[in-house]
Amino acid sequence: DQQVKQNSPSLSVQEGRISILNCDYTNSMFDYFLWYKKYPAEGPTFLISISSIKDKNEDGRFTVFLNKSAKHLSLHIVPSQPGDSAVYFCAASARGGATNKLIFGTGTLLAVQP
Amino acid sequence: SQTIHQWPATLVQPVGSPLSLECTVEGTSNPNLYWYRQAAGRGLQLLFYSVGIGQISSEVPQNLSASRPQDRQFILSSKKLLLSDSGFYLCAWSRQVNQPQHFGDGTRLSIL
């Protein structure tokens, strides 16, 4: 059972435009959500997170939106740059656990065209 | 600042051989430590986590084991590798619950 889903395996965007990466989850106990960026042959790099008490968190060009009723979150990158081309993973965890266990989606490959 | 080191970066092993992957964290104390595996075309799956020296919890039954002999050292092992153990193995650390996890660069393990 895939508790965190990224239904778009790939996305292509023109440089300077907005990139929108989507993620859905099924477990209503999840209350902490993260986005990671991964280049080939490297480990994932933490980008941005959001707690369920918020519906938006912004950090520079990156904004994460959370819609708890729809169990949906999205990552917006504005403006997109060629260096943003990578695989993006969303992840979720449930508060109250002692382990900070993250459940990851399968990733979306973003290609930003110059 | 904190850094995490994993080695080796790539490893090719025959079926039935042993395995030892090492991960160390610098610049922090008493971190939570994690081992993940990413199979081809799939997301990251948590294998083991540790909240302290000698404390290991396993998430999925498998052919692998983990140990934490020192505060900032986490080791992934196997006595006899299977073909299905191939994958990309990642070590990660975090300070506390509900804090981001930070990953090493991973080990690409190929079993022949």
Tab-separated table of N, CA and C in Angstrom, chain A residues 2 4-13 17-24 34-40 42-48 59 61-64 73-91 103-112, chain B residues 38 41-44:
chain	number	residue	atom	x	y	z
A	2	GLN	N	0.739	2.064	-1.047
A	2	GLN	CA	1.562	3.245	-1.188
A	2	GLN	C	0.884	4.395	-0.447
A	4	VAL	N	2.155	7.355	0.260
A	4	VAL	CA	2.528	8.650	-0.311
A	4	VAL	C	2.721	8.432	-1.806
A	5	LYS	N	1.973	9.192	-2.602
A	5	LYS	CA	1.961	8.942	-4.036
A	5	LYS	C	2.353	10.185	-4.824
A	6	GLN	N	3.233	9.988	-5.766
A	6	GLN	CA	3.558	11.027	-6.731
A	6	GLN	C	3.197	10.452	-8.086
A	7	ASN	N	2.057	10.872	-8.601
A	7	ASN	CA	1.487	10.225	-9.777
A	7	ASN	C	2.137	10.633	-11.082
A	8	SER	N	2.892	11.717	-11.070
A	8	SER	CA	3.575	12.132	-12.299
A	8	SER	C	5.034	11.723	-12.211
A	9	PRO	N	5.435	10.746	-13.008
A	9	PRO	CA	6.839	10.332	-12.946
A	9	PRO	C	7.788	11.375	-13.514
A	10	SER	N	7.280	12.262	-14.385
A	10	SER	CA	8.163	13.268	-14.970
A	10	SER	C	7.381	14.541	-15.293
A	11	LEU	N	8.149	15.641	-15.388
A	11	LEU	CA	7.571	16.952	-15.687
A	11	LEU	C	8.623	17.765	-16.433
A	12	SER	N	8.200	18.420	-17.513
A	12	SER	CA	9.113	19.271	-18.272
A	12	SER	C	8.578	20.701	-18.265
A	13	VAL	N	9.465	21.670	-17.952
A	13	VAL	CA	9.062	23.062	-17.802
A	13	VAL	C	10.112	23.946	-18.468
A	17	ARG	N	9.611	29.665	-16.015
A	17	ARG	CA	8.210	29.379	-15.721
A	17	ARG	C	8.087	28.716	-14.351
A	18	ILE	N	6.853	28.488	-13.941
A	18	ILE	CA	6.596	27.834	-12.670
A	18	ILE	C	6.605	26.318	-12.842
A	19	SER	N	7.238	25.618	-11.904
A	19	SER	CA	7.157	24.160	-11.828
A	19	SER	C	6.245	23.818	-10.657
A	20	ILE	N	5.303	22.925	-10.896
A	20	ILE	CA	4.392	22.483	-9.830
A	20	ILE	C	4.486	20.967	-9.724
A	21	LEU	N	4.963	20.511	-8.581
A	21	LEU	CA	5.101	19.079	-8.329
A	21	LEU	C	4.063	18.692	-7.289
A	22	ASN	N	3.368	17.595	-7.561
A	22	ASN	CA	2.246	17.201	-6.718
A	22	ASN	C	2.497	15.908	-5.953
A	23	CYS	N	1.811	15.795	-4.844
A	23	CYS	CA	1.975	14.634	-3.979
A	23	CYS	C	0.661	14.404	-3.235
A	24	ASP	N	0.205	13.160	-3.161
A	24	ASP	CA	-0.997	12.809	-2.418
A	24	ASP	C	-0.652	11.777	-1.351
A	34	LEU	N	7.682	16.789	3.862
A	34	LEU	CA	8.952	17.327	3.404
A	34	LEU	C	9.094	17.106	1.899
A	35	TRP	N	9.905	17.941	1.291
A	35	TRP	CA	10.319	17.744	-0.099
A	35	TRP	C	11.835	17.642	-0.139
A	36	TYR	N	12.291	16.658	-0.936
A	36	TYR	CA	13.715	16.448	-1.147
A	36	TYR	C	13.996	16.512	-2.639
A	37	LYS	N	15.215	16.927	-2.951
A	37	LYS	CA	15.690	16.997	-4.328
A	37	LYS	C	16.860	16.031	-4.452
A	38	LYS	N	16.908	15.294	-5.548
A	38	LYS	CA	17.970	14.304	-5.694
A	38	LYS	C	18.565	14.366	-7.095
A	39	TYR	N	19.892	14.542	-7.141
A	39	TYR	CA	20.632	14.431	-8.385
A	39	TYR	C	21.114	12.987	-8.531
A	40	PRO	N	21.398	12.549	-9.768
A	40	PRO	CA	21.901	11.186	-9.979
A	40	PRO	C	23.154	10.910	-9.153
A	42	GLU	N	23.684	10.808	-6.131
A	42	GLU	CA	23.831	11.534	-4.875
A	42	GLU	C	22.664	11.211	-3.959
A	43	GLY	N	22.838	11.487	-2.670
A	43	GLY	CA	21.722	11.325	-1.761
A	43	GLY	C	20.742	12.473	-1.888
A	44	PRO	N	19.500	12.292	-1.423
A	44	PRO	CA	18.511	13.376	-1.459
A	44	PRO	C	18.946	14.534	-0.572
A	45	THR	N	18.624	15.735	-1.020
A	45	THR	CA	18.914	16.949	-0.267
A	45	THR	C	17.603	17.554	0.200
A	46	PHE	N	17.523	17.856	1.483
A	46	PHE	CA	16.314	18.454	2.037
A	46	PHE	C	16.086	19.841	1.439
A	47	LEU	N	14.834	20.093	1.005
A	47	LEU	CA	14.469	21.380	0.412
A	47	LEU	C	13.630	22.229	1.357
A	48	ILE	N	12.484	21.688	1.737
A	48	ILE	CA	11.521	22.480	2.486
A	48	ILE	C	10.550	21.528	3.170
A	59	ASP	N	10.217	29.411	1.016
A	59	ASP	CA	11.653	29.593	1.216
A	59	ASP	C	12.263	29.936	-0.131
A	61	ARG	N	12.662	30.622	-3.756
A	61	ARG	CA	11.885	30.248	-4.941
A	61	ARG	C	10.947	29.063	-4.693
A	62	PHE	N	11.050	28.454	-3.531
A	62	PHE	CA	10.294	27.234	-3.232
A	62	PHE	C	9.153	27.520	-2.261
A	63	THR	N	7.963	27.043	-2.616
A	63	THR	CA	6.797	27.170	-1.743
A	63	THR	C	6.095	25.823	-1.696
A	64	VAL	N	5.776	25.382	-0.510
A	64	VAL	CA	5.003	24.150	-0.358
A	64	VAL	C	3.615	24.515	0.148
A	73	LEU	N	-0.376	17.721	-1.201
A	73	LEU	CA	0.567	18.817	-1.077
A	73	LEU	C	1.267	19.020	-2.416
A	74	SER	N	1.758	20.236	-2.582
A	74	SER	CA	2.430	20.559	-3.834
A	74	SER	C	3.642	21.433	-3.541
A	75	LEU	N	4.604	21.337	-4.439
A	75	LEU	CA	5.809	22.161	-4.379
A	75	LEU	C	5.833	23.049	-5.614
A	76	HIS	N	5.925	24.353	-5.384
A	76	HIS	CA	6.005	25.315	-6.480
A	76	HIS	C	7.416	25.877	-6.531
A	77	ILE	N	7.981	25.900	-7.717
A	77	ILE	CA	9.304	26.487	-7.918
A	77	ILE	C	9.150	27.622	-8.922
A	78	VAL	N	9.437	28.836	-8.440
A	78	VAL	CA	9.274	30.009	-9.304
A	78	VAL	C	10.418	30.999	-9.076
A	79	PRO	N	11.146	31.426	-10.116
A	79	PRO	CA	11.108	30.860	-11.473
A	79	PRO	C	11.955	29.599	-11.555
A	80	SER	N	11.615	28.714	-12.434
A	80	SER	CA	12.385	27.485	-12.592
A	80	SER	C	13.703	27.785	-13.301
A	81	GLN	N	14.739	27.062	-12.876
A	81	GLN	CA	16.069	27.239	-13.455
A	81	GLN	C	16.595	25.876	-13.915
A	82	PRO	N	17.476	25.855	-14.919
A	82	PRO	CA	18.010	24.560	-15.386
A	82	PRO	C	18.637	23.729	-14.258
A	83	GLY	N	19.253	24.394	-13.284
A	83	GLY	CA	19.851	23.684	-12.154
A	83	GLY	C	18.835	23.001	-11.251
A	84	ASP	N	17.551	23.307	-11.447
A	84	ASP	CA	16.505	22.644	-10.676
A	84	ASP	C	16.189	21.256	-11.225
A	85	SER	N	16.719	20.932	-12.387
A	85	SER	CA	16.459	19.628	-12.989
A	85	SER	C	17.006	18.526	-12.086
A	86	ALA	N	16.117	17.666	-11.615
A	86	ALA	CA	16.469	16.620	-10.654
A	86	ALA	C	15.216	15.790	-10.390
A	87	VAL	N	15.353	14.770	-9.577
A	87	VAL	CA	14.188	14.022	-9.094
A	87	VAL	C	13.754	14.612	-7.753
A	88	TYR	N	12.471	14.862	-7.614
A	88	TYR	CA	11.916	15.443	-6.390
A	88	TYR	C	11.056	14.396	-5.686
A	89	PHE	N	11.359	14.193	-4.408
A	89	PHE	CA	10.602	13.252	-3.593
A	89	PHE	C	9.821	14.021	-2.533
A	90	CYS	N	8.568	13.653	-2.344
A	90	CYS	CA	7.864	14.128	-1.165
A	90	CYS	C	7.897	13.012	-0.120
A	91	ALA	N	7.803	13.419	1.127
A	91	ALA	CA	7.854	12.462	2.226
A	91	ALA	C	6.936	12.952	3.330
A	103	ILE	N	7.908	8.335	5.198
A	103	ILE	CA	7.382	7.547	4.098
A	103	ILE	C	7.542	8.377	2.831
A	104	PHE	N	8.233	7.819	1.854
A	104	PHE	CA	8.561	8.563	0.652
A	104	PHE	C	7.654	8.177	-0.512
A	105	GLY	N	7.414	9.156	-1.381
A	105	GLY	CA	6.816	8.869	-2.673
A	105	GLY	C	7.870	8.326	-3.623
A	106	THR	N	7.451	7.995	-4.843
A	106	THR	CA	8.363	7.377	-5.805
A	106	THR	C	9.145	8.392	-6.619
A	107	GLY	N	8.827	9.681	-6.453
A	107	GLY	CA	9.619	10.720	-7.092
A	107	GLY	C	9.055	11.193	-8.417
A	108	THR	N	9.359	12.461	-8.740
A	108	THR	CA	9.020	13.071	-10.027
A	108	THR	C	10.291	13.663	-10.612
A	109	LEU	N	10.601	13.279	-11.835
A	109	LEU	CA	11.779	13.814	-12.520
A	109	LEU	C	11.408	15.140	-13.196
A	110	LEU	N	12.012	16.218	-12.725
A	110	LEU	CA	11.767	17.538	-13.290
A	110	LEU	C	12.889	17.889	-14.271
A	111	ALA	N	12.502	18.271	-15.464
A	111	ALA	CA	13.467	18.738	-16.463
A	111	ALA	C	13.119	20.184	-16.807
A	112	VAL	N	14.049	21.089	-16.538
A	112	VAL	CA	13.842	22.502	-16.846
A	112	VAL	C	14.635	22.808	-18.113
B	38	GLN	N	16.782	2.253	-1.924
B	38	GLN	CA	15.971	2.654	-3.065
B	38	GLN	C	16.161	1.621	-4.156
B	41	GLY	N	13.278	2.479	-9.739
B	41	GLY	CA	11.926	2.943	-10.036
B	41	GLY	C	11.018	3.059	-8.834
B	42	ARG	N	11.594	3.014	-7.661
B	42	ARG	CA	10.761	3.064	-6.460
B	42	ARG	C	11.261	4.151	-5.512
B	43	GLY	N	10.448	4.431	-4.525
B	43	GLY	CA	10.835	5.415	-3.524
B	43	GLY	C	11.795	4.819	-2.511
B	44	LEU	N	12.162	5.614	-1.539
B	44	LEU	CA	13.080	5.168	-0.507
B	44	LEU	C	12.322	4.368	0.557
